[in-house]
Amino acid sequence: MNTVYLNLLFIIAGTFFSLLIALMLNEIRLVWFKKAAQSLVILPHFISIIVVNLMVLNFFNGQDGMINRMLRDVGLETVDWFQTPSVWPLLLTVIFVWKGAGWGSIIYLATLTGFSEEYYESARIDGAKRWQQIWYITLPLLRPTIIVLTLLALGRIFYGDFGLIYGIIGDNSLLFKATDVIDTYTYRALRDVSNMNSYSNAAAVALFQSVMGFITILFFNGVVRRVDPDSKLF
């Protein structure tokens, strides 16, 4: 349940913010500013998860974390973040979006550059404002790309983002209730040298993830085929 729930949060938030960043970058007319902004939003993708872990510790660690110091300064009650499982689905989603949304916007931005300018010229002649052009022209033209990328992401919905989750949560059993996914659970099982069946169990889990991912893609591709045949994968 954690694996599916976290991946759904990642897919929804990641798609929304990647699309939003692409639309915002596409509206920038100054070439040098557009390139600088694109470089800044892509930069977090190249930051090591170890560095991200240190940043998260600096922000949320115990009573000395930056967030708790800010809460104390304004007279609010502090939170022991690393002992509060309920907040971590949201925190992990925020970190995932910060790290990957800029990188994910590249495909959308590349698709946007291929749209014919004649659509927008006709809309401007008819008096359409910029937000109306985005809503009635850009988003409908982007729909096939959004659907295909979402289908591909759904194919890995049973794979947890091991690097992100284990890099930040580690072996903190207090947070397992909300953050433990299939991949981190399997990794801990593989480290248990006393369990002679750990390798065969891990192989079975990997097979389960692949089969379920394949079934998921088949199901949602079938739904898309009925709703929007032009956007299906196959």
mmCIF file of C-alpha atoms in Angstrom:
data_model
loop_
_atom_site.group_PDB
_atom_site.id
_atom_site.type_symbol
_atom_site.label_atom_id
_atom_site.label_comp_id
_atom_site.label_asym_id
_atom_site.label_seq_id
_atom_site.Cartn_x
_atom_site.Cartn_y
_atom_site.Cartn_z
ATOM 1 C CA MET A 1 0.000 0.000 0.000
ATOM 2 C CA ASN A 2 2.852 2.408 0.781
ATOM 3 C CA THR A 3 4.462 1.658 -2.576
ATOM 4 C CA VAL A 4 1.302 2.349 -4.575
ATOM 5 C CA TYR A 5 0.250 5.336 -2.464
ATOM 6 C CA LEU A 6 3.630 7.094 -2.625
ATOM 7 C CA ASN A 7 3.977 6.411 -6.343
ATOM 8 C CA LEU A 8 0.531 7.854 -7.006
ATOM 9 C CA LEU A 9 1.534 10.988 -5.112
ATOM 10 C CA PHE A 10 4.795 11.154 -7.064
ATOM 11 C CA ILE A 11 3.076 10.646 -10.435
ATOM 12 C CA ILE A 12 0.307 13.200 -9.827
ATOM 13 C CA ALA A 13 2.524 15.880 -8.283
ATOM 14 C CA GLY A 14 5.437 15.214 -10.639
ATOM 15 C CA THR A 15 3.276 15.413 -13.754
ATOM 16 C CA PHE A 16 1.495 18.566 -12.598
ATOM 17 C CA PHE A 17 4.638 20.506 -11.690
ATOM 18 C CA SER A 18 6.646 19.258 -14.683
ATOM 19 C CA LEU A 19 3.844 20.450 -16.944
ATOM 20 C CA LEU A 20 3.568 23.752 -15.058
ATOM 21 C CA ILE A 21 7.310 24.405 -15.353
ATOM 22 C CA ALA A 22 7.257 23.609 -19.072
ATOM 23 C CA LEU A 23 4.335 25.982 -19.667
ATOM 24 C CA MET A 24 6.022 28.751 -17.675
ATOM 25 C CA LEU A 25 9.339 28.324 -19.498
ATOM 26 C CA ASN A 26 7.523 28.303 -22.829
ATOM 27 C CA GLU A 27 5.991 31.698 -22.047
ATOM 28 C CA ILE A 28 9.385 33.343 -21.453
ATOM 29 C CA ARG A 29 10.405 35.441 -24.425
ATOM 30 C CA LEU A 30 13.913 36.518 -23.326
ATOM 31 C CA VAL A 31 16.192 33.758 -24.604
ATOM 32 C CA TRP A 32 18.980 34.266 -22.044
ATOM 33 C CA PHE A 33 16.539 34.335 -19.136
ATOM 34 C CA LYS A 34 14.754 31.249 -20.448
ATOM 35 C CA LYS A 35 18.026 29.313 -20.632
ATOM 36 C CA ALA A 36 19.061 30.455 -17.152
ATOM 37 C CA ALA A 37 15.675 29.527 -15.662
ATOM 38 C CA GLN A 38 15.716 26.117 -17.338
ATOM 39 C CA SER A 39 19.204 25.423 -16.003
ATOM 40 C CA LEU A 40 18.123 26.336 -12.474
ATOM 41 C CA VAL A 41 15.043 24.090 -12.438
ATOM 42 C CA ILE A 42 16.993 21.143 -13.909
ATOM 43 C CA LEU A 43 19.932 21.506 -11.500
ATOM 44 C CA PRO A 44 18.370 19.603 -8.536
ATOM 45 C CA HIS A 45 18.183 16.452 -10.675
ATOM 46 C CA PHE A 46 21.992 16.252 -10.649
ATOM 47 C CA ILE A 47 22.353 16.687 -6.890
ATOM 48 C CA SER A 48 23.380 13.437 -5.215
ATOM 49 C CA ILE A 49 20.818 11.812 -2.949
ATOM 50 C CA ILE A 50 23.492 11.876 -0.212
ATOM 51 C CA VAL A 51 23.602 15.666 -0.444
ATOM 52 C CA VAL A 52 19.785 15.756 -0.443
ATOM 53 C CA ASN A 53 19.814 13.612 2.708
ATOM 54 C CA LEU A 54 22.152 16.080 4.432
ATOM 55 C CA MET A 55 19.895 18.960 3.387
ATOM 56 C CA VAL A 56 16.828 17.174 4.774
ATOM 57 C CA LEU A 57 18.648 16.506 8.052
ATOM 58 C CA ASN A 58 19.603 20.169 8.289
ATOM 59 C CA PHE A 59 15.978 21.219 7.756
ATOM 60 C CA PHE A 60 14.129 18.626 9.850
ATOM 61 C CA ASN A 61 16.563 17.127 12.342
ATOM 62 C CA GLY A 62 15.212 17.120 15.920
ATOM 63 C CA GLN A 63 14.992 20.395 17.775
ATOM 64 C CA ASP A 64 17.972 21.937 16.031
ATOM 65 C CA GLY A 65 16.640 21.643 12.487
ATOM 66 C CA MET A 66 16.013 24.839 10.564
ATOM 67 C CA ILE A 67 12.241 24.271 10.374
ATOM 68 C CA ASN A 68 11.913 23.756 14.138
ATOM 69 C CA ARG A 69 14.041 26.823 14.858
ATOM 70 C CA MET A 70 11.737 28.871 12.634
ATOM 71 C CA LEU A 71 8.674 27.423 14.409
ATOM 72 C CA ARG A 72 10.126 28.362 17.802
ATOM 73 C CA ASP A 73 10.920 31.879 16.597
ATOM 74 C CA VAL A 74 7.265 32.492 15.737
ATOM 75 C CA GLY A 75 6.001 30.840 18.928
ATOM 76 C CA LEU A 76 4.680 27.633 17.382
ATOM 77 C CA GLU A 77 5.123 24.103 18.691
ATOM 78 C CA THR A 78 8.016 22.151 17.205
ATOM 79 C CA VAL A 79 7.642 18.751 15.543
ATOM 80 C CA ASP A 80 9.907 15.741 15.913
ATOM 81 C CA TRP A 81 9.861 15.032 12.186
ATOM 82 C CA PHE A 82 11.828 11.791 12.272
ATOM 83 C CA GLN A 83 9.382 10.290 14.765
ATOM 84 C CA THR A 84 6.182 11.404 12.992
ATOM 85 C CA PRO A 85 5.328 8.998 10.126
ATOM 86 C CA SER A 86 2.199 10.836 8.968
ATOM 87 C CA VAL A 87 4.092 13.852 7.605
ATOM 88 C CA TRP A 88 6.525 11.907 5.448
ATOM 89 C CA PRO A 89 4.353 11.075 2.422
ATOM 90 C CA LEU A 90 3.939 14.823 1.887
ATOM 91 C CA LEU A 91 7.607 15.597 2.623
ATOM 92 C CA LEU A 92 8.837 12.870 0.272
ATOM 93 C CA THR A 93 6.503 14.158 -2.437
ATOM 94 C CA VAL A 94 7.847 17.698 -2.015
ATOM 95 C CA ILE A 95 11.433 16.426 -2.223
ATOM 96 C CA PHE A 96 10.582 14.286 -5.268
ATOM 97 C CA VAL A 97 9.016 17.254 -7.064
ATOM 98 C CA TRP A 98 11.891 19.581 -6.164
ATOM 99 C CA LYS A 99 14.437 17.080 -7.434
ATOM 100 C CA GLY A 100 12.695 15.742 -10.530
ATOM 101 C CA ALA A 101 10.030 18.125 -11.829
ATOM 102 C CA GLY A 102 12.497 20.329 -13.694
ATOM 103 C CA TRP A 103 14.059 17.325 -15.382
ATOM 104 C CA GLY A 104 10.622 15.937 -16.232
ATOM 105 C CA SER A 105 9.636 19.216 -17.870
ATOM 106 C CA ILE A 106 12.198 18.713 -20.660
ATOM 107 C CA ILE A 107 9.976 16.348 -22.645
ATOM 108 C CA TYR A 108 6.964 18.639 -22.332
ATOM 109 C CA LEU A 109 9.038 21.662 -23.334
ATOM 110 C CA ALA A 110 10.450 19.807 -26.341
ATOM 111 C CA THR A 111 6.911 18.883 -27.376
ATOM 112 C CA LEU A 112 5.759 22.486 -26.997
ATOM 113 C CA THR A 113 8.449 23.761 -29.362
ATOM 114 C CA GLY A 114 7.053 21.521 -32.094
ATOM 115 C CA PHE A 115 3.589 23.073 -32.101
ATOM 116 C CA SER A 116 2.710 25.152 -35.135
ATOM 117 C CA GLU A 117 2.592 28.882 -34.485
ATOM 118 C CA GLU A 118 -0.414 29.146 -36.811
ATOM 119 C CA TYR A 119 -2.696 27.842 -34.047
ATOM 120 C CA TYR A 120 -1.714 30.702 -31.763
ATOM 121 C CA GLU A 121 -1.825 33.325 -34.508
ATOM 122 C CA SER A 122 -5.398 32.314 -35.296
ATOM 123 C CA ALA A 123 -6.292 32.454 -31.606
ATOM 124 C CA ARG A 124 -4.776 35.922 -31.219
ATOM 125 C CA ILE A 125 -6.730 37.158 -34.234
ATOM 126 C CA ASP A 126 -9.898 35.872 -32.535
ATOM 127 C CA GLY A 127 -8.957 37.808 -29.389
ATOM 128 C CA ALA A 128 -7.809 34.894 -27.198
ATOM 129 C CA LYS A 129 -5.652 35.861 -24.223
ATOM 130 C CA ARG A 130 -2.500 33.951 -23.248
ATOM 131 C CA TRP A 131 -4.203 31.794 -20.625
ATOM 132 C CA GLN A 132 -6.992 30.985 -23.098
ATOM 133 C CA GLN A 133 -4.409 29.906 -25.676
ATOM 134 C CA ILE A 134 -2.809 27.646 -23.071
ATOM 135 C CA TRP A 135 -6.127 26.146 -21.981
ATOM 136 C CA TYR A 136 -7.734 25.632 -25.393
ATOM 137 C CA ILE A 137 -4.672 24.996 -27.603
ATOM 138 C CA THR A 138 -1.535 24.035 -25.678
ATOM 139 C CA LEU A 139 -3.026 21.599 -23.153
ATOM 140 C CA PRO A 140 -5.157 19.680 -25.721
ATOM 141 C CA LEU A 141 -2.108 19.337 -27.975
ATOM 142 C CA LEU A 142 -0.050 18.116 -25.005
ATOM 143 C CA ARG A 143 -2.646 15.537 -23.946
ATOM 144 C CA PRO A 144 -1.146 12.591 -25.910
ATOM 145 C CA THR A 145 2.292 13.246 -24.404
ATOM 146 C CA ILE A 146 0.849 13.520 -20.892
ATOM 147 C CA ILE A 147 -1.063 10.268 -21.306
ATOM 148 C CA VAL A 148 1.920 8.327 -22.690
ATOM 149 C CA LEU A 149 4.271 9.515 -19.929
ATOM 150 C CA THR A 150 1.650 8.757 -17.287
ATOM 151 C CA LEU A 151 1.150 5.246 -18.676
ATOM 152 C CA LEU A 152 4.904 4.626 -18.558
ATOM 153 C CA ALA A 153 5.018 5.889 -14.970
ATOM 154 C CA LEU A 154 2.095 3.645 -13.996
ATOM 155 C CA GLY A 155 4.071 0.694 -15.321
ATOM 156 C CA ARG A 156 6.523 1.224 -12.449
ATOM 157 C CA ILE A 157 3.922 1.909 -9.790
ATOM 158 C CA PHE A 158 4.970 -1.221 -7.871
ATOM 159 C CA TYR A 159 8.607 -0.080 -7.796
ATOM 160 C CA GLY A 160 9.442 2.294 -4.961
ATOM 161 C CA ASP A 161 11.952 5.099 -5.469
ATOM 162 C CA PHE A 162 14.619 3.244 -3.474
ATOM 163 C CA GLY A 163 17.343 5.882 -3.776
ATOM 164 C CA LEU A 164 15.113 8.697 -2.560
ATOM 165 C CA ILE A 165 13.313 6.827 0.225
ATOM 166 C CA TYR A 166 16.173 4.791 1.642
ATOM 167 C CA GLY A 167 18.622 7.661 1.204
ATOM 168 C CA ILE A 168 16.476 9.854 3.454
ATOM 169 C CA ILE A 169 14.634 7.419 5.735
ATOM 170 C CA GLY A 170 17.326 4.755 6.005
ATOM 171 C CA ASP A 171 16.629 2.165 8.714
ATOM 172 C CA ASN A 172 14.459 4.443 10.843
ATOM 173 C CA SER A 173 11.840 1.894 11.898
ATOM 174 C CA LEU A 174 9.679 4.630 13.430
ATOM 175 C CA LEU A 175 8.802 5.803 9.911
ATOM 176 C CA PHE A 176 8.268 2.400 8.279
ATOM 177 C CA LYS A 177 4.511 2.635 8.765
ATOM 178 C CA ALA A 178 4.266 5.416 6.170
ATOM 179 C CA THR A 179 7.454 5.095 4.112
ATOM 180 C CA ASP A 180 8.417 1.426 3.849
ATOM 181 C CA VAL A 181 8.018 0.300 0.219
ATOM 182 C CA ILE A 182 8.617 -3.016 -1.518
ATOM 183 C CA ASP A 183 12.175 -2.149 -2.529
ATOM 184 C CA THR A 184 13.331 -1.032 0.918
ATOM 185 C CA TYR A 185 11.657 -4.039 2.541
ATOM 186 C CA THR A 186 13.397 -6.398 0.101
ATOM 187 C CA TYR A 187 16.747 -4.687 0.656
ATOM 188 C CA ARG A 188 16.529 -5.195 4.405
ATOM 189 C CA ALA A 189 15.537 -8.839 3.843
ATOM 190 C CA LEU A 190 18.613 -9.363 1.638
ATOM 191 C CA ARG A 191 20.851 -8.018 4.388
ATOM 192 C CA ASP A 192 19.530 -10.654 6.791
ATOM 193 C CA VAL A 193 22.227 -13.299 6.358
ATOM 194 C CA SER A 194 20.402 -15.622 8.777
ATOM 195 C CA ASN A 195 17.530 -15.983 6.291
ATOM 196 C CA MET A 196 18.683 -18.487 3.681
ATOM 197 C CA ASN A 197 15.563 -17.843 1.575
ATOM 198 C CA SER A 198 16.175 -14.086 1.273
ATOM 199 C CA TYR A 199 17.586 -14.297 -2.276
ATOM 200 C CA SER A 200 14.762 -16.459 -3.607
ATOM 201 C CA ASN A 201 12.221 -14.214 -1.863
ATOM 202 C CA ALA A 202 13.827 -11.129 -3.405
ATOM 203 C CA ALA A 203 13.659 -12.741 -6.857
ATOM 204 C CA ALA A 204 9.992 -13.573 -6.292
ATOM 205 C CA VAL A 205 9.280 -9.976 -5.264
ATOM 206 C CA ALA A 206 11.042 -8.638 -8.380
ATOM 207 C CA LEU A 207 8.971 -10.982 -10.547
ATOM 208 C CA PHE A 208 5.796 -9.833 -8.775
ATOM 209 C CA GLN A 209 6.685 -6.182 -9.430
ATOM 210 C CA SER A 210 7.322 -6.829 -13.126
ATOM 211 C CA VAL A 211 4.139 -8.847 -13.655
ATOM 212 C CA MET A 212 1.972 -6.343 -11.777
ATOM 213 C CA GLY A 213 3.527 -3.457 -13.690
ATOM 214 C CA PHE A 214 2.787 -5.225 -16.982
ATOM 215 C CA ILE A 215 -0.820 -5.862 -15.936
ATOM 216 C CA THR A 216 -1.197 -2.241 -14.847
ATOM 217 C CA ILE A 217 0.001 -0.938 -18.216
ATOM 218 C CA LEU A 218 -2.302 -3.324 -20.079
ATOM 219 C CA PHE A 219 -5.285 -2.221 -17.990
ATOM 220 C CA PHE A 220 -4.768 1.525 -18.258
ATOM 221 C CA ASN A 221 -3.754 1.300 -21.910
ATOM 222 C CA GLY A 222 -7.074 -0.472 -22.503
ATOM 223 C CA VAL A 223 -8.880 2.371 -20.751
ATOM 224 C CA VAL A 224 -7.048 4.952 -22.868
ATOM 225 C CA ARG A 225 -7.809 2.981 -26.035
ATOM 226 C CA ARG A 226 -11.515 3.327 -25.298
ATOM 227 C CA VAL A 227 -11.422 6.996 -24.253
ATOM 228 C CA ASP A 228 -8.740 8.432 -26.568
ATOM 229 C CA PRO A 229 -7.490 5.868 -29.143
ATOM 230 C CA ASP A 230 -4.907 8.280 -30.555
ATOM 231 C CA SER A 231 -3.067 8.428 -27.224
ATOM 232 C CA LYS A 232 -2.702 4.700 -26.529
ATOM 233 C CA LEU A 233 0.705 3.054 -26.252
ATOM 234 C CA PHE A 234 -0.232 0.066 -28.402
#
